Structure formats: C-alpha cells, structure tokens
mmCIF file of C-alpha atoms in Angstrom:
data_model
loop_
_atom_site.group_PDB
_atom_site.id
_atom_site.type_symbol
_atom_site.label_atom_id
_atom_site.label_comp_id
_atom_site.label_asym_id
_atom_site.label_seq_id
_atom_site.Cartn_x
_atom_site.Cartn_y
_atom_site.Cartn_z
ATOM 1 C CA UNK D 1 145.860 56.604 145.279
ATOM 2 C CA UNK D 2 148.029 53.990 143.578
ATOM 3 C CA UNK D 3 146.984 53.440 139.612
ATOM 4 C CA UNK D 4 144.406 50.285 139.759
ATOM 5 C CA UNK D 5 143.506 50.690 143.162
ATOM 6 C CA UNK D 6 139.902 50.636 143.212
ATOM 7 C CA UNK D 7 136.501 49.964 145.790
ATOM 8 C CA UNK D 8 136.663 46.476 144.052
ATOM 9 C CA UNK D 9 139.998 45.887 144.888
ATOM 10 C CA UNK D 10 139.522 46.645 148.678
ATOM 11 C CA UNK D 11 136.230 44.302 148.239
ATOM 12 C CA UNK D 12 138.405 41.323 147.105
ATOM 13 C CA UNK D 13 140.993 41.718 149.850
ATOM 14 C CA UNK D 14 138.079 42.069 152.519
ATOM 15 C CA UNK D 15 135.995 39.268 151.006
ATOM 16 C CA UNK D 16 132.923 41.249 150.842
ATOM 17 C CA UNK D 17 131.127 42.793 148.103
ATOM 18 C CA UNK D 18 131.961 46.763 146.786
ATOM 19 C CA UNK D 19 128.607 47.687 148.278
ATOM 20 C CA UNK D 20 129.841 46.673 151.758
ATOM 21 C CA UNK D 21 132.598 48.840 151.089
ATOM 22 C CA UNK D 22 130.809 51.627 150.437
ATOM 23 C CA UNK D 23 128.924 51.172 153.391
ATOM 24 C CA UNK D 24 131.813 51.696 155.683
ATOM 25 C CA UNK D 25 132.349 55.093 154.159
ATOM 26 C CA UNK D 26 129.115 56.419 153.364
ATOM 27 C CA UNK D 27 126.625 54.454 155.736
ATOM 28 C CA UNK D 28 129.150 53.601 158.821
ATOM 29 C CA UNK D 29 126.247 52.493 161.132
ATOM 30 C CA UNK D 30 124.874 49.619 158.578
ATOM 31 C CA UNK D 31 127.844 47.911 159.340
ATOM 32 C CA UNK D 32 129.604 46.047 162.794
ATOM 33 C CA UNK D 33 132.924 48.240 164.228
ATOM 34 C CA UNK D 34 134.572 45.336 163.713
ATOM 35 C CA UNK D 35 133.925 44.848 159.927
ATOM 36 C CA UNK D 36 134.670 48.548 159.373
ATOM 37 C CA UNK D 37 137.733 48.528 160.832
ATOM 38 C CA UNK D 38 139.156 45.374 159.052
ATOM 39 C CA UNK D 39 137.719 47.335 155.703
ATOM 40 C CA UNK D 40 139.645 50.625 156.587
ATOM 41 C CA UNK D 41 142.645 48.879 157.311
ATOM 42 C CA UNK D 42 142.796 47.542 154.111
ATOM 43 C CA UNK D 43 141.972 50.432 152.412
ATOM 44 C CA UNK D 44 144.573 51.989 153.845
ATOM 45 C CA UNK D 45 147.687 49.295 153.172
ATOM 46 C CA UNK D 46 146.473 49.514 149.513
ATOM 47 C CA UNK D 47 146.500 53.197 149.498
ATOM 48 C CA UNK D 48 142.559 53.850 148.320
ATOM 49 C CA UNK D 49 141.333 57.048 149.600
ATOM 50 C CA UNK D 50 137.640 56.563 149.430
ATOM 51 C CA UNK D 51 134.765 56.656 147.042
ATOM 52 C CA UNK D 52 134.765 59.195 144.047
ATOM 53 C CA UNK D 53 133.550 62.273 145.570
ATOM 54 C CA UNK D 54 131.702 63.799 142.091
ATOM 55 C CA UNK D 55 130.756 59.860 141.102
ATOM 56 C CA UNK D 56 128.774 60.217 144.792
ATOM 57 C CA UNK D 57 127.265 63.290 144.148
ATOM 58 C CA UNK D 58 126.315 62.191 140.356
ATOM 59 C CA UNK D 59 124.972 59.130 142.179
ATOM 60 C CA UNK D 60 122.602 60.297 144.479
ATOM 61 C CA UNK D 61 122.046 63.669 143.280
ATOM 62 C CA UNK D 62 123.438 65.960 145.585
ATOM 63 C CA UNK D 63 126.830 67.656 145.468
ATOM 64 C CA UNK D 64 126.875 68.470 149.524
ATOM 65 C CA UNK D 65 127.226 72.446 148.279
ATOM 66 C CA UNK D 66 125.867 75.898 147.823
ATOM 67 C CA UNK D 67 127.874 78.005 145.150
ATOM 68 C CA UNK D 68 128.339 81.620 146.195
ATOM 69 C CA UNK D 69 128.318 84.236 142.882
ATOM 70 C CA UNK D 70 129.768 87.734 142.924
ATOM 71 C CA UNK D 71 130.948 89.373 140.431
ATOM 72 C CA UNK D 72 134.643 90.242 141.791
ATOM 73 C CA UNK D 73 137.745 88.589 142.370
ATOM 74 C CA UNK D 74 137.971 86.095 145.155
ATOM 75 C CA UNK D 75 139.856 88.409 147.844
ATOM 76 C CA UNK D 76 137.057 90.696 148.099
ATOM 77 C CA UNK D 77 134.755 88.161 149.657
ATOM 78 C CA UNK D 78 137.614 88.012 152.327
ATOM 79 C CA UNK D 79 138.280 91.912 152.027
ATOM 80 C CA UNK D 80 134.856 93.351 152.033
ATOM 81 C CA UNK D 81 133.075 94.048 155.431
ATOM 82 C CA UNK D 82 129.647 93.697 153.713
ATOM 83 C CA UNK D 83 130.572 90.663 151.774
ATOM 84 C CA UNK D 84 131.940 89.399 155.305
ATOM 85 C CA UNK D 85 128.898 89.498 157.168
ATOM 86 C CA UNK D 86 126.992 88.038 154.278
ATOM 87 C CA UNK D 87 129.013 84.613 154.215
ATOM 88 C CA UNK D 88 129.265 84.473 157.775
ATOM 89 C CA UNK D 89 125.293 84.378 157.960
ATOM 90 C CA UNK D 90 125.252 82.334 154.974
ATOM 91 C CA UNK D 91 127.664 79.905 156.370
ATOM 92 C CA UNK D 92 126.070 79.689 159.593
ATOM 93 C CA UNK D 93 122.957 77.929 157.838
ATOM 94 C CA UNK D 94 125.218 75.800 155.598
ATOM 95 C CA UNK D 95 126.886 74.467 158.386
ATOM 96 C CA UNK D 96 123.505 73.562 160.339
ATOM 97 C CA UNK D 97 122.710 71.558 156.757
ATOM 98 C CA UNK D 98 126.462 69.655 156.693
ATOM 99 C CA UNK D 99 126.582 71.830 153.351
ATOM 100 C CA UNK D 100 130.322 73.559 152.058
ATOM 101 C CA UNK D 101 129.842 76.979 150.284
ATOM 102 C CA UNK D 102 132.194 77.508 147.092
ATOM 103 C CA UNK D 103 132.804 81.090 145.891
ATOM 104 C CA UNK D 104 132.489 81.322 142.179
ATOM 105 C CA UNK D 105 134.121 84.890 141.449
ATOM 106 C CA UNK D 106 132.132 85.897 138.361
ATOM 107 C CA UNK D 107 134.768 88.197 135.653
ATOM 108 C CA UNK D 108 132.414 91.109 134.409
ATOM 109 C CA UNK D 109 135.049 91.134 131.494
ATOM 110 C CA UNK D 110 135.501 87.649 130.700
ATOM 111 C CA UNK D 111 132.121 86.648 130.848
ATOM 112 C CA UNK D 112 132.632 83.410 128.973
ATOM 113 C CA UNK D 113 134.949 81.684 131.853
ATOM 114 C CA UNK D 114 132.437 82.790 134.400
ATOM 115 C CA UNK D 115 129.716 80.475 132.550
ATOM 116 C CA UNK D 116 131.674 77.679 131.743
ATOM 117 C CA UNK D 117 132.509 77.515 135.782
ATOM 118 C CA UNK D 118 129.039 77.826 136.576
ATOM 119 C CA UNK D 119 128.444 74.973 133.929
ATOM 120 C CA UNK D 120 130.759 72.127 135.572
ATOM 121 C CA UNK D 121 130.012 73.624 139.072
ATOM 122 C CA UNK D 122 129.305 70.701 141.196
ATOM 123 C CA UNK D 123 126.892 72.590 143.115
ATOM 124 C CA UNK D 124 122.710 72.201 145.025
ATOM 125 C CA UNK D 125 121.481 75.624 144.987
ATOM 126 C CA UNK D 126 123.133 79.088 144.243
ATOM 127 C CA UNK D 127 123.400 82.476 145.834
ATOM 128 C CA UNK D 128 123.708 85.361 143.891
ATOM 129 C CA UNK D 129 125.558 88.148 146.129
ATOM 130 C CA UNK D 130 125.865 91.680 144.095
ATOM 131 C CA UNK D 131 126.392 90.072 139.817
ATOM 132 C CA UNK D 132 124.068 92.299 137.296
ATOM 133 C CA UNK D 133 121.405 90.459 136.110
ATOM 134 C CA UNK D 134 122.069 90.575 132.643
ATOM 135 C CA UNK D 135 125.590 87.901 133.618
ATOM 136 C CA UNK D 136 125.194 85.222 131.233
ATOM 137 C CA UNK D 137 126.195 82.659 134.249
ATOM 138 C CA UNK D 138 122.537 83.008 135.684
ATOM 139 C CA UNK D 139 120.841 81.722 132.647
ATOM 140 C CA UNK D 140 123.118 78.946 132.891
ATOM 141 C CA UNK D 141 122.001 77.605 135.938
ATOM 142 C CA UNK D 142 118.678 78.633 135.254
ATOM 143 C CA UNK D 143 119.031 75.911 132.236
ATOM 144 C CA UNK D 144 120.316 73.516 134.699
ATOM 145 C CA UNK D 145 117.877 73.579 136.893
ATOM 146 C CA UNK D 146 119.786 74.819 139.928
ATOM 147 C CA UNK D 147 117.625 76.565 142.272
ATOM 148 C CA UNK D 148 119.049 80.615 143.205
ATOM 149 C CA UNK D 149 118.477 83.128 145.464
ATOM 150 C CA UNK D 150 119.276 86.675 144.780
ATOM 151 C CA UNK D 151 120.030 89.594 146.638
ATOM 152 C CA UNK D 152 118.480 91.679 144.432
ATOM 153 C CA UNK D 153 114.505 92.378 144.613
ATOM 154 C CA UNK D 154 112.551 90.973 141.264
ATOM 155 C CA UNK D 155 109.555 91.477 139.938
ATOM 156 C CA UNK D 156 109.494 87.986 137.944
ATOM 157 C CA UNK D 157 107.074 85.318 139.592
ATOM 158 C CA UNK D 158 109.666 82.740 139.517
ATOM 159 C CA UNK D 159 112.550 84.700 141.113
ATOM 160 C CA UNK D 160 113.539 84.284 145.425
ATOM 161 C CA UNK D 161 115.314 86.691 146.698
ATOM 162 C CA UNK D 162 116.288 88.098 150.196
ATOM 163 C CA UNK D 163 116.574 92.038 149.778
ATOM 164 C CA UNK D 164 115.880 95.287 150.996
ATOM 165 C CA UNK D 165 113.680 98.091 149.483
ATOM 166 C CA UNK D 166 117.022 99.887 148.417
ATOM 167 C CA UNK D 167 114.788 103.108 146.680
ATOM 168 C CA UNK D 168 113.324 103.395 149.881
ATOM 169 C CA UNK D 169 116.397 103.334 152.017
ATOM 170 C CA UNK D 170 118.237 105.904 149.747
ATOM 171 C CA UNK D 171 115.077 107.984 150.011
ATOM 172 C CA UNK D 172 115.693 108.677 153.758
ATOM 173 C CA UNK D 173 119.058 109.730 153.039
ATOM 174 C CA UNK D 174 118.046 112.555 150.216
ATOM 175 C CA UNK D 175 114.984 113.237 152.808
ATOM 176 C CA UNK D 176 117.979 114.021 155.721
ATOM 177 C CA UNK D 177 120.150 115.655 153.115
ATOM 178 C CA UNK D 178 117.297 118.171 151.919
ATOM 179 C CA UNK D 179 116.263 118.715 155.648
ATOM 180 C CA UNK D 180 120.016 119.815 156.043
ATOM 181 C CA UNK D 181 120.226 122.527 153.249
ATOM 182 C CA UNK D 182 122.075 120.133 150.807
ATOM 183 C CA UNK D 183 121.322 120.506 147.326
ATOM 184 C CA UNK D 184 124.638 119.499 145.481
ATOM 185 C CA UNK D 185 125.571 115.891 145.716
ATOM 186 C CA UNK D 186 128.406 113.910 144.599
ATOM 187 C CA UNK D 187 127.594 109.635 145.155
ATOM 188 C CA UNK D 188 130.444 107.924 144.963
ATOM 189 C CA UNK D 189 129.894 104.502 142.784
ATOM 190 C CA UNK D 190 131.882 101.390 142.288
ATOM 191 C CA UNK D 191 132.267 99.979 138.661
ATOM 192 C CA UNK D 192 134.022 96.944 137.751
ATOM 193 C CA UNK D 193 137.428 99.079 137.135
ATOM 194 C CA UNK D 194 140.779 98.693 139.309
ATOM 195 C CA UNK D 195 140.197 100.897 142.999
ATOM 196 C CA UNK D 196 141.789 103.969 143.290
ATOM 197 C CA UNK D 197 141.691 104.402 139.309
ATOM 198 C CA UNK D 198 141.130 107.913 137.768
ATOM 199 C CA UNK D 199 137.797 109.134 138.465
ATOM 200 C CA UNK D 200 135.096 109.021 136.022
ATOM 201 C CA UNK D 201 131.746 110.819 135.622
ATOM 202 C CA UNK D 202 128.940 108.204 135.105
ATOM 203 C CA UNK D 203 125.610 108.292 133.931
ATOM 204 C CA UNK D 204 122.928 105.979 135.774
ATOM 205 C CA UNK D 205 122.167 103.643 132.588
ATOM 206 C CA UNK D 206 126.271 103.376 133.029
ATOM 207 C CA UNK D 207 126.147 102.023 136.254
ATOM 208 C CA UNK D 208 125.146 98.609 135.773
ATOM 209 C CA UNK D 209 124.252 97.302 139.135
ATOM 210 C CA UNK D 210 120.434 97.239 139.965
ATOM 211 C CA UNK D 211 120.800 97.722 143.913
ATOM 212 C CA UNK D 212 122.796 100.791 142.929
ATOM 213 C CA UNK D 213 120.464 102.012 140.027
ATOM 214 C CA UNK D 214 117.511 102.188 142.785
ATOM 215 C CA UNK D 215 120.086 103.907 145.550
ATOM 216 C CA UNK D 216 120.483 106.760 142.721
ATOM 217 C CA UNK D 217 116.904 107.075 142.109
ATOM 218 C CA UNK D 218 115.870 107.020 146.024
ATOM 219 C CA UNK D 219 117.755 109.904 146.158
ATOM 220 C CA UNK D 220 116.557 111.256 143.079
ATOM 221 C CA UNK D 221 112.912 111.179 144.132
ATOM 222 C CA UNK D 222 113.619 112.718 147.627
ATOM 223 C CA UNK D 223 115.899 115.520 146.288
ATOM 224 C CA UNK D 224 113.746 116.348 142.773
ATOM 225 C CA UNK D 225 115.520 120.303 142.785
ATOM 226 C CA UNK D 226 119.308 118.683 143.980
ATOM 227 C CA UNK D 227 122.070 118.626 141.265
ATOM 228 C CA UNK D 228 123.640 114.976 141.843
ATOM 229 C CA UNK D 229 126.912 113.637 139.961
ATOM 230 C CA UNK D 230 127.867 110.125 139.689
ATOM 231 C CA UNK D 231 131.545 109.430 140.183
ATOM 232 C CA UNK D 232 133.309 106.173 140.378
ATOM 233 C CA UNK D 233 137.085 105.514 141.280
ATOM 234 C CA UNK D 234 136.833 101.731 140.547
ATOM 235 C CA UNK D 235 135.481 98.912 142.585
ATOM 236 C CA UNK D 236 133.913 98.943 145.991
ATOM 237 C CA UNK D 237 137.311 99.795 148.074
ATOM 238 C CA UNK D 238 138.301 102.535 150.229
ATOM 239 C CA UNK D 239 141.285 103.248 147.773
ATOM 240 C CA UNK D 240 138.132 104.023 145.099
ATOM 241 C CA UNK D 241 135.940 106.346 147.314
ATOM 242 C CA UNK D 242 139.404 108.065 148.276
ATOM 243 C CA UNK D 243 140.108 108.685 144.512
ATOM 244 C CA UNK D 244 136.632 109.712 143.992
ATOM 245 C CA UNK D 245 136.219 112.212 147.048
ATOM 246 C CA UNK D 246 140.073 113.659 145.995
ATOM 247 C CA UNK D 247 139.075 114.140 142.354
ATOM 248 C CA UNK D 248 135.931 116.745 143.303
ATOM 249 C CA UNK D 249 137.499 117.813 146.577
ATOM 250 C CA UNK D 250 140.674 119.433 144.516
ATOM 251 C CA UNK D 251 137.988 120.538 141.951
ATOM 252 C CA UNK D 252 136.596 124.085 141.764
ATOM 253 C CA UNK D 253 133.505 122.788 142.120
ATOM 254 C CA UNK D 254 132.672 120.940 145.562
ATOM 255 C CA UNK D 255 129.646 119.714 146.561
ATOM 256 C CA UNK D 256 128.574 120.281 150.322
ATOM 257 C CA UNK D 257 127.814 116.450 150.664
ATOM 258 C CA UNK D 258 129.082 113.328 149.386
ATOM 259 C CA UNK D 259 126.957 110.220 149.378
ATOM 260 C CA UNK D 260 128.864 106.751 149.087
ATOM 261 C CA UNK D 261 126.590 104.024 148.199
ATOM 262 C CA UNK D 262 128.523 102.350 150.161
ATOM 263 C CA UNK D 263 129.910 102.295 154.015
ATOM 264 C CA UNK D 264 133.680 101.258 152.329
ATOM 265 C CA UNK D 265 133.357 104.148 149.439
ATOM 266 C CA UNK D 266 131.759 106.547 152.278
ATOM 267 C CA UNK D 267 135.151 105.902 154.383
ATOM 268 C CA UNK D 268 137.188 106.345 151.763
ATOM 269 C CA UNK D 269 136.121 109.789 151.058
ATOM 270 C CA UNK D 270 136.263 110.645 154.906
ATOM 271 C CA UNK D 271 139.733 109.684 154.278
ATOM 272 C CA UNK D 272 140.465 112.204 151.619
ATOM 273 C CA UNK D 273 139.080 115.159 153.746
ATOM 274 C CA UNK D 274 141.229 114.547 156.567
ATOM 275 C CA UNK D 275 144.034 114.728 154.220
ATOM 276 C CA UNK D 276 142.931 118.388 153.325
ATOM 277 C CA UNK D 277 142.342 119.446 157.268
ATOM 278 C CA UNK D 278 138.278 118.962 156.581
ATOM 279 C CA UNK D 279 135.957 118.076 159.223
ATOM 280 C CA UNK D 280 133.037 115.478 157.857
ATOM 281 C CA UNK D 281 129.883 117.223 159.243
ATOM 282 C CA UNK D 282 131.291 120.456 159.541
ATOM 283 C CA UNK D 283 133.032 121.327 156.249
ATOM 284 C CA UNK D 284 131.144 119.075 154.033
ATOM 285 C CA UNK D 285 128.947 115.916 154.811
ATOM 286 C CA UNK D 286 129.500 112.218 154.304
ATOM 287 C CA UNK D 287 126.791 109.487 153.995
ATOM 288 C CA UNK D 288 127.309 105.741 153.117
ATOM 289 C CA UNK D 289 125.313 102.637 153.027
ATOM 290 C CA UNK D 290 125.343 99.514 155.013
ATOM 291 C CA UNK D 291 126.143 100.174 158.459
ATOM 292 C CA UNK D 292 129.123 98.058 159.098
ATOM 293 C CA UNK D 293 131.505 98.079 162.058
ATOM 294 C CA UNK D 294 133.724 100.520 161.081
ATOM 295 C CA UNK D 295 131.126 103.283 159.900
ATOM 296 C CA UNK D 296 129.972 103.385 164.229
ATOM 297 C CA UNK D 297 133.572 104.268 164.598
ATOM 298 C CA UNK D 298 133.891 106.262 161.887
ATOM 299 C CA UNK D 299 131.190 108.616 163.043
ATOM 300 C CA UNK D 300 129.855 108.090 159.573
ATOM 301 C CA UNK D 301 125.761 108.531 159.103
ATOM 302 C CA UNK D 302 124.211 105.511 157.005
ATOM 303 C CA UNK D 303 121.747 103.149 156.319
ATOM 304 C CA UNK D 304 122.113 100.254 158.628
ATOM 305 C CA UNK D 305 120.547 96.919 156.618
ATOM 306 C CA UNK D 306 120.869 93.324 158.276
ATOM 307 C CA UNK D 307 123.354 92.157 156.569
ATOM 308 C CA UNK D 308 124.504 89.129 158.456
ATOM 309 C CA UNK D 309 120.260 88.038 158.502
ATOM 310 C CA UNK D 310 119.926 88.872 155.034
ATOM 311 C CA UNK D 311 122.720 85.719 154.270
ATOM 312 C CA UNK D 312 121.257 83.843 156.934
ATOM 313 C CA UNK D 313 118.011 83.861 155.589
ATOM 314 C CA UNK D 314 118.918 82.893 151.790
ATOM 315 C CA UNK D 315 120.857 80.175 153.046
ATOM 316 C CA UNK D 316 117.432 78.656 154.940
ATOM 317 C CA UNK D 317 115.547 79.598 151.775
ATOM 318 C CA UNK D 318 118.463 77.454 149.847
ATOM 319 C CA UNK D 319 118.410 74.888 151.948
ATOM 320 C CA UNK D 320 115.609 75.044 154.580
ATOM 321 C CA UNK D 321 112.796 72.196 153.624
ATOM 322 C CA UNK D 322 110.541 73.969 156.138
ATOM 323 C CA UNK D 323 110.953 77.585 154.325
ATOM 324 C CA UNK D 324 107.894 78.739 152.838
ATOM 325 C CA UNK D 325 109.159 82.470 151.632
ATOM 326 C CA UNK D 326 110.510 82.684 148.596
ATOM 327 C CA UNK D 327 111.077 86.286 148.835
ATOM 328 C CA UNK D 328 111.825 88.384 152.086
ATOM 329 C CA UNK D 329 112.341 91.979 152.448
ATOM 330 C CA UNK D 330 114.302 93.284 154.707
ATOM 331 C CA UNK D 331 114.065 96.558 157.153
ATOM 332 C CA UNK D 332 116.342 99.178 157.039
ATOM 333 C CA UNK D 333 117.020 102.331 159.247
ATOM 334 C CA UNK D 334 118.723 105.694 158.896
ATOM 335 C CA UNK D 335 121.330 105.646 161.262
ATOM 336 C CA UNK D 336 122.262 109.872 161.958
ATOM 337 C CA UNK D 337 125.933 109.893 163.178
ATOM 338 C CA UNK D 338 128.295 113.197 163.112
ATOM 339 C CA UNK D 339 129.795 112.995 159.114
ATOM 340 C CA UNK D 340 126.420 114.430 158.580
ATOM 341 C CA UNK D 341 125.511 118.407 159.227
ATOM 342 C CA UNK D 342 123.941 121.637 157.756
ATOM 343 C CA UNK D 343 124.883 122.225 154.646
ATOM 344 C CA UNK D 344 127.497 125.504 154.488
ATOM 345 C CA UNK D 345 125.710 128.755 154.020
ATOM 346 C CA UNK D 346 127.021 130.671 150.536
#
C-alpha cells in the first residue's frame, strides 16, 4: 500500500464518508453493487488494500482465530499422525465458524519466547494440544482472559478439557500384558530432546508430561509385581522409539515386551527388531498408544482413542455457542493385533 494511502483517502475520491468505505469491505450487503464497485475501483487505482486487519479485530473484539499450543516445533504438527488427526477435527469446526487456526509451537527450553508469543497473539480462544501444565504461556492467557481447552483431564473447577481417562486406558494394556506372562517392561517415552538421541533411563517425576505420567501409572497399578523401565530416545518420532528399542535390545538385559506410549515410538521399536531378525509377538511384544493408521498395518496392538473427535469436539467447545460441556471424556478400547503374544518361557 502506497505511504499516505488511507480509508480516508479512498472516502475523498469516492465522495462518501470512511464509514461507507468500510462498509464495502466489511458489511458488502449495506451497500448498492453499484456503489461498491465504484469504491473498489478506487481503492484499487490508489493502491489501498483494505482495512487494518488487527485495528478490526481490536475494534470489534474478535481476532477471527483459535491459537493451537504444543509444545514442539512447527513440523511436527505436519509430521505427527496423532497431531494430524487432531487439527484436521479441530479444523473441521473452525471452518464451520469462518475461524483460521494459528499454531503457536511452544519451546520447552526457551520458555520466555513462548510467552511473549502467546502475549501479542491475536487470538479468540486457545487449544492446548500435549504442553505440561506448569508452561508459563498458559498463565498468560489465563491473565488475558482468553478462554482454553486442554487435552489434558483437570481436576480444577474452572478448567475444559476434551480427554480420555489415560490411567484407565494404560490399565488394559498392563491387564493384557500380565494375562500374557509379561512381567519385565521397557515403555518407551518421548522427552523434549532431539529423536534418535542416546537413550536415557528416566524416572516418572522426570517425565514431565501429565497424559504420560498417568500412562506409567495405569500400567503400574495393573502390573503391581512387573519390573518397568522408562527409556526415552528424544521426542515423539519413530527415529526415538528406534533408538530406545536398539539401546535395550543390544543390552544383556531384554525385556519380553516393550510398551510405547505412543503408536509412532511403538513403530519405531518394531523397526529395530526387524533389524535384528525378531518377530514382534513372537520374540518379544510391542504395544503403543493411539491407534493411528499405520499401527492397523503395522500389526501393532494399542489403545485406539478418537482422536480426530477429540479435536472436533474442543473446537465446538471453543467456539460452539450452543455447547454446554465444558469437559468431555472420551472412550477408549484395547485394540489386540499380532505385535502382542505370550511372553517367552525362561
């Protein structure tokens, strides 16, 4: 737009007021096609492109969009099967509301930049897809008075959320693993490292993501007798569960199942045995969590959870008037597929 160009200026040419000028761009059917067009033409021989989108939204107090918080960078939500099916739901809804979603990757390390983008976010309502609870961007929109929706359950009056009972789910698994023999487990967990990094033990107060902390103790509760390790090879990528299943698969002391609490981490480690000539099922068993596409493929036993609902209904909760629940849990279901067998006899 050329420097001085304003709505006034396209006002003067017309011979109509600014406000009829807006009208042609933000209230088309106020004004005769005639009118309209004579305005748009001279916009567009003076080169102005329009009202000030953020002076709009600071007008009449709504940006037009729904940010989207995870705490990754932004290829993942474009990577990620789970993350996928979430913003496809999610952006089904938005869509139906003539609302934009805008991803807000949220550093774990450099928490600081995370906030201050959450701060100047021109943004209605906010999502919050897998960040720890403790990210100092949710009490900033909190303070702003942004309305959110979480993914993960809460126990605070105030909080929505769309979730599933994640201790429960993981129970089933332990219950199947226990009813197969199993009683040394390796999960496979994703930290906020590099994938494919070198492995590293973890304890569960090191873990740091609440859906995962419940997974853990699901399977905790069910197995009460199992030995269980916690091993991450960096974030929630194939290349991390492959790292993870290679470090205790070369080790002198295997477990006889691997759980990924993930579908993507699960894969991964089915990866690493057919490297070695192992059979998932036979040889040793694999688990994940999710239930996306590629784990029916896979032959990979898992939790299947609604993922594609579970962003479909936080965007109506976002942006539904007519939505009354403010927090939904989802079903799940054990899904028993062949990376799953006895466990191997001493």
């Amino acid at each position: 737009m050329p420097p001085g160009v304003t709505i006034k200026t396209v006002a003067q040419a017309v011979g109509v007021s600014p406000s009829t000028v807006s009208n042609a761009y933000n209230k088309p059917d106020q004004l005769s096609a005639a009118l309209r067009e004579r305005i748009m033409t001279a916009a567009q021989e003076l080169g102005y492109a329009g009202p000030d989108a953020s002076a709009r939204a600071l007008r009449s107090g709504r940006a037009g969009s729904v940010g989207v918080l995870f705490t990754d960078k932004l290829a993942y939500a474009f990577s990620d099967p789970y993350a996928v099916g979430f913003l496809a739901g999610l952006a089904e809804v938005a869509e139906d509301f003539a609302t934009s979603l805008l991803l807000m990757p949220l550093s774990s390390s450099d928490t600081q930049a995370g906030t201050t983008a959450v701060q100047q976010a021109a943004i209605d309502a906010a999502a919050i897809f897998c960040v720890a609870g403790s990210h100092p961007a949710l009490e900033t929109l909190k303070t702003r008075g942004v309305p959110m929706v979480s993914t993960d359950r809460g126990d605070h009056p105030e909080l929505s959320w769309v979730a599933i009972d994640e201790e429960a789910a993981a129970a089933a698994i332990g219950r199947h693993l226990a009813r197969l023999g199993h009683k040394d487990l390796v999960v496979l967990v994703d930290n906020a490292q590099a994938a494919g990094i070198q492995p590293v033990e973890l304890t569960i107060e090191e873990v740091g993501y609440t859906d995962c902390e419940l997974r853990i103790r699901g399977l905790r509760s069910a197995m009460p007798d199992a030995r269980i390790r916690l091993i991450s090879g960096g974030h929630n990528a194939i290349a991390s569960g492959r790292a993870g299943a290679e470090w205790v698969l070369d080790s002198q002391d295997r477990p006889t199942a691997i759980v990924g609490l993930s579908d993507v981490l699960a894969l991964g480690a089915m990866e690493a045995m057919q490297t070695r000539g192992l059979v998932p099922g036979r040889d040793l068993t694999v688990v994940g969590f999710d239930d996306i596409p590629a784990a029916e493929t896979s032959g990979l036993t898992t939790i299947r959870q609604p993922i594609k609902d579970k962003g479909r209904t936080v965007g109506r909760i976002l942006l539904d008037p007519a939505a009354t629940d403010q927090t939904v849990l989802l079903p799940t279901e054990l899904v028993v597929r062949t990376s799953s067998g006895p466990a191997p006899r001493d």
